[in-house]
Every structure is written in C-alpha cells, then in structure tokens.
mmCIF file of C-alpha atoms in Angstrom:
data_model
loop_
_atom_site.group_PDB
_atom_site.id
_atom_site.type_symbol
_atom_site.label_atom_id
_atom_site.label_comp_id
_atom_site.label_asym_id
_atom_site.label_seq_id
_atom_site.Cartn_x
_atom_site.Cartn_y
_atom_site.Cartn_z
ATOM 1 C CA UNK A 283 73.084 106.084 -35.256
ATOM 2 C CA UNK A 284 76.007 106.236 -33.220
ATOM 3 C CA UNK A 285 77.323 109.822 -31.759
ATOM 4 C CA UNK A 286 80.496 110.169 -33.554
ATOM 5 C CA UNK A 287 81.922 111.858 -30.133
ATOM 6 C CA UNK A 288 81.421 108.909 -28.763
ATOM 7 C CA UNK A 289 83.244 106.535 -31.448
ATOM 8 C CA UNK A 290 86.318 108.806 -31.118
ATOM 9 C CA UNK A 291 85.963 108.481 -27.594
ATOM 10 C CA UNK A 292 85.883 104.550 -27.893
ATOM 11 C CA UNK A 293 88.719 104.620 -30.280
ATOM 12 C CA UNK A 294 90.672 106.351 -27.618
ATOM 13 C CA UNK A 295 90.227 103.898 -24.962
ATOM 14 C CA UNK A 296 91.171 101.312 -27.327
ATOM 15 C CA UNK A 297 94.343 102.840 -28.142
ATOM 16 C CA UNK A 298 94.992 103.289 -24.282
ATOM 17 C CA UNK A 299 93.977 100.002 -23.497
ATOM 18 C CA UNK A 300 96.579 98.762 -26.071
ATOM 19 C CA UNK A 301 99.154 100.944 -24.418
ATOM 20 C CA UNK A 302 98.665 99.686 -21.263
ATOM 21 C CA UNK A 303 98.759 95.946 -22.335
ATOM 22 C CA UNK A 304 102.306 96.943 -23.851
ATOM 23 C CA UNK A 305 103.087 98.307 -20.730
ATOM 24 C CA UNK A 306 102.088 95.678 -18.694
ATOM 25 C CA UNK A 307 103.779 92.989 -21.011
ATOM 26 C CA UNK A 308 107.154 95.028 -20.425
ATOM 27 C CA UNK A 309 106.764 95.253 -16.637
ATOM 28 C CA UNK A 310 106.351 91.419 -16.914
ATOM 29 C CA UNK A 311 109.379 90.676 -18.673
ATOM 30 C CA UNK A 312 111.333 93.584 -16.846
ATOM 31 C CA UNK A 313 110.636 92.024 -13.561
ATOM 32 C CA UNK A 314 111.336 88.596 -14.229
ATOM 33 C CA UNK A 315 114.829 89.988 -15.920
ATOM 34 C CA UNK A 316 115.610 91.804 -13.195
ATOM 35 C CA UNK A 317 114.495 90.560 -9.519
ATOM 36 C CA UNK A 318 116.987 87.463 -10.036
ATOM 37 C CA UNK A 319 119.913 89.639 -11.336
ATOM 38 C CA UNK A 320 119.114 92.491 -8.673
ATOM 39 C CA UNK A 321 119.111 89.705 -6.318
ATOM 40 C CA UNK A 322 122.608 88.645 -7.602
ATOM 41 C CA UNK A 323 123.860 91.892 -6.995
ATOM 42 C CA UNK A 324 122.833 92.287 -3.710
ATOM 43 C CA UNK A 325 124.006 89.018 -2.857
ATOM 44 C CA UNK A 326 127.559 90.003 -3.997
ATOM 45 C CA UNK A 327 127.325 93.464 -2.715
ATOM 46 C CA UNK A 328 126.140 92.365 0.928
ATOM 47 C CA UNK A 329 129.630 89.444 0.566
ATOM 48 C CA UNK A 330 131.969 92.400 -0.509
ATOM 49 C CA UNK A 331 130.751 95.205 1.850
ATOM 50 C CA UNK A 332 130.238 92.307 4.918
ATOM 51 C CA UNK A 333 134.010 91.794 4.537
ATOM 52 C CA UNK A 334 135.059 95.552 4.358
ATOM 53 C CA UNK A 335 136.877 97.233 7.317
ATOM 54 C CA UNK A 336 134.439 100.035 6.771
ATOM 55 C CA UNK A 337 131.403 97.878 8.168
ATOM 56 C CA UNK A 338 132.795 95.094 10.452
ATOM 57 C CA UNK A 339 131.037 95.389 13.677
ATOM 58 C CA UNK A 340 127.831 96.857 11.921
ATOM 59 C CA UNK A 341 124.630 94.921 11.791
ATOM 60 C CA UNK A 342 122.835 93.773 8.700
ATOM 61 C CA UNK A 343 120.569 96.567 8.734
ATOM 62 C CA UNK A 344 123.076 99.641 8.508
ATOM 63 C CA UNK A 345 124.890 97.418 6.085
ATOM 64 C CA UNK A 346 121.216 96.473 3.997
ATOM 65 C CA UNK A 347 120.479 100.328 4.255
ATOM 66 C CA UNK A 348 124.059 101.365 2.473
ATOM 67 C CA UNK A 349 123.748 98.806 -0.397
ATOM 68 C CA UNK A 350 120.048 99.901 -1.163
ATOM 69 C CA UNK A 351 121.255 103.447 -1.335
ATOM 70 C CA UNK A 352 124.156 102.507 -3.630
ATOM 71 C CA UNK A 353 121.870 100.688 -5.960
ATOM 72 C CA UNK A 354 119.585 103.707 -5.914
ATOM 73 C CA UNK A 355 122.232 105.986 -6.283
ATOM 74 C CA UNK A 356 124.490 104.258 -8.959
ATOM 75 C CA UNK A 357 122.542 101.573 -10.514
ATOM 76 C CA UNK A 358 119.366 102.400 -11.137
ATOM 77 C CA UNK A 359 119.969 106.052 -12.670
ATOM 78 C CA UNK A 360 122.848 104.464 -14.923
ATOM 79 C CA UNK A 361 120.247 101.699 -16.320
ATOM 80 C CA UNK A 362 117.501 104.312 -16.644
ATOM 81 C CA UNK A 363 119.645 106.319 -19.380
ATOM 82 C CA UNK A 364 118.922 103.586 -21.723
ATOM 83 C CA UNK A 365 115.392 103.060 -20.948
ATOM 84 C CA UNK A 366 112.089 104.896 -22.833
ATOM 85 C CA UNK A 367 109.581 106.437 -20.574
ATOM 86 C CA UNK A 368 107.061 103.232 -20.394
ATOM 87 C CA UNK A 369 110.217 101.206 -20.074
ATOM 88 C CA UNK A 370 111.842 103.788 -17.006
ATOM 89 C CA UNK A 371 108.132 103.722 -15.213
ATOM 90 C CA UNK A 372 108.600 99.843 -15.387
ATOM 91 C CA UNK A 373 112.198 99.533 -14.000
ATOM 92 C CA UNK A 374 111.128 102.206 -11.162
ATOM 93 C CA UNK A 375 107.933 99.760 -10.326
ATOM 94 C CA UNK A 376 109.938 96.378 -10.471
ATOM 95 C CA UNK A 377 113.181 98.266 -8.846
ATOM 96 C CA UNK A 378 110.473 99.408 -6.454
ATOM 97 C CA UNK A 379 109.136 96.279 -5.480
ATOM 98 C CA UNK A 380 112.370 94.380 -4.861
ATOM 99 C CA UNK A 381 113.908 96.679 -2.696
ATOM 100 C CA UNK A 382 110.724 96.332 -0.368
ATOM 101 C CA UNK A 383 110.676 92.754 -0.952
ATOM 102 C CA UNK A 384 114.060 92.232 0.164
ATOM 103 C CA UNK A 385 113.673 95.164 2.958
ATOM 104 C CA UNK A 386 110.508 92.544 4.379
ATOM 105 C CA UNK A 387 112.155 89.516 3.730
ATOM 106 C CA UNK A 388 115.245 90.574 6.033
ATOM 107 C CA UNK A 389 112.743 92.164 8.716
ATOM 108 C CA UNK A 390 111.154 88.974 8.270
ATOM 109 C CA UNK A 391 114.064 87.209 9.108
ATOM 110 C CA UNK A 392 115.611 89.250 11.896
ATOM 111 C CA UNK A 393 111.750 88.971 13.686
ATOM 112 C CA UNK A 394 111.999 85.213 13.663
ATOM 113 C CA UNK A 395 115.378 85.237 14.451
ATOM 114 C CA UNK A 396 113.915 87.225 17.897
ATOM 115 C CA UNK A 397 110.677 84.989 18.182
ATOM 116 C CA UNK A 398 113.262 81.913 18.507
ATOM 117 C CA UNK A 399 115.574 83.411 21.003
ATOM 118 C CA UNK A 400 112.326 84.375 23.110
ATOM 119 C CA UNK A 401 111.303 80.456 22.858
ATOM 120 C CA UNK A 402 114.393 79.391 23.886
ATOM 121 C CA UNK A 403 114.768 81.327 26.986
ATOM 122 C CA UNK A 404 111.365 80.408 28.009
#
C-alpha cells in the first residue's frame, strides 16, 4: 500500500517539476528574443554615445560601464513592468548573462588587443 503522505508528496514534485519545465521553456525563448536585440541596442547605444561630446577622449570601458548602467537603469525596469514573476526571474537571468557576456567579450578583446602590441614590440 502506498503512504498517502508520500503520493501527495510525489504529486507535488510533479507539479514543481512542471513549473520548472515552463520556466525553463520561457528562459529559452526569452534569451534567444533578447541577446540579439540587447545586442542591437548596445550596438547603437555604444555609436550614439562614442560620438557624443560628453565621452570623446574616454575609453571603451568608461563608455561600456555608462551604457550598462543606462540599460539597467532605464531598460530593464521599464520591460519588467510587463513581465509575470517566472517571466521577470527570466529577463533578470538572460539580462544577467548578456551583460557579463558582453563585459568578457570586450575584456577579451582589449587583452588581445595588449597580447599583440607585446608581440610586436618584441
């Protein structure tokens, strides 16, 4: 006979399961939505603010660092109004991921930059 604590319990972790699989499927289609259109934006943020009077002479960093913080500070909590709570935790996640991805990809880029001038004077 099975302990009827235990069948609840089962029928909980199916229903979580389920959630999370619903969770997981938004995240999916979130993140391929968004990376290529938060990529856009940059793009055209990092044109328009490279050509302001308010950055020339910075480097890419400072001028990486202020767009981040504008998407972060205008963007993202204007998109999250519209969003449901499993929908928010997967914007924050994909959001999440893409500003580190395109934080590494410039460090990235800036560090081989520095390798080749290093092989060049040597």
């Amino acid at each position: 006979m099975i302990d009827p604590y235990m069948q609840l319990d089962l029928r909980k972790q199916n229903q979580w399961a389920m959630h999370a699989r619903k969770d997981h499927e938004a995240f999916s289609a979130l993140q391929q939505s968004l990376t290529p259109l938060a990529e856009l934006i940059a793009k055209h943020r990092l044109e328009f603010v490279r050509k302001s009077k308010r950055f020339q002479g910075k480097n890419e960093e400072e001028v990486l660092a202020y767009i981040l913080d504008e998407i972060w500070a205008v963007a993202f909590p204007r998109a999250l109004d519209k969003f449901n709570e499993s929908q928010k935790f997967a914007f924050g996640t994909v959001f999440s991921w893409w500003a580190q991805h395109l934080t590494w990809s410039f460090i990235d880029r800036n560090l081989q930059q520095e390798t080749q001038k290093d092989i060049k004077i040597e």
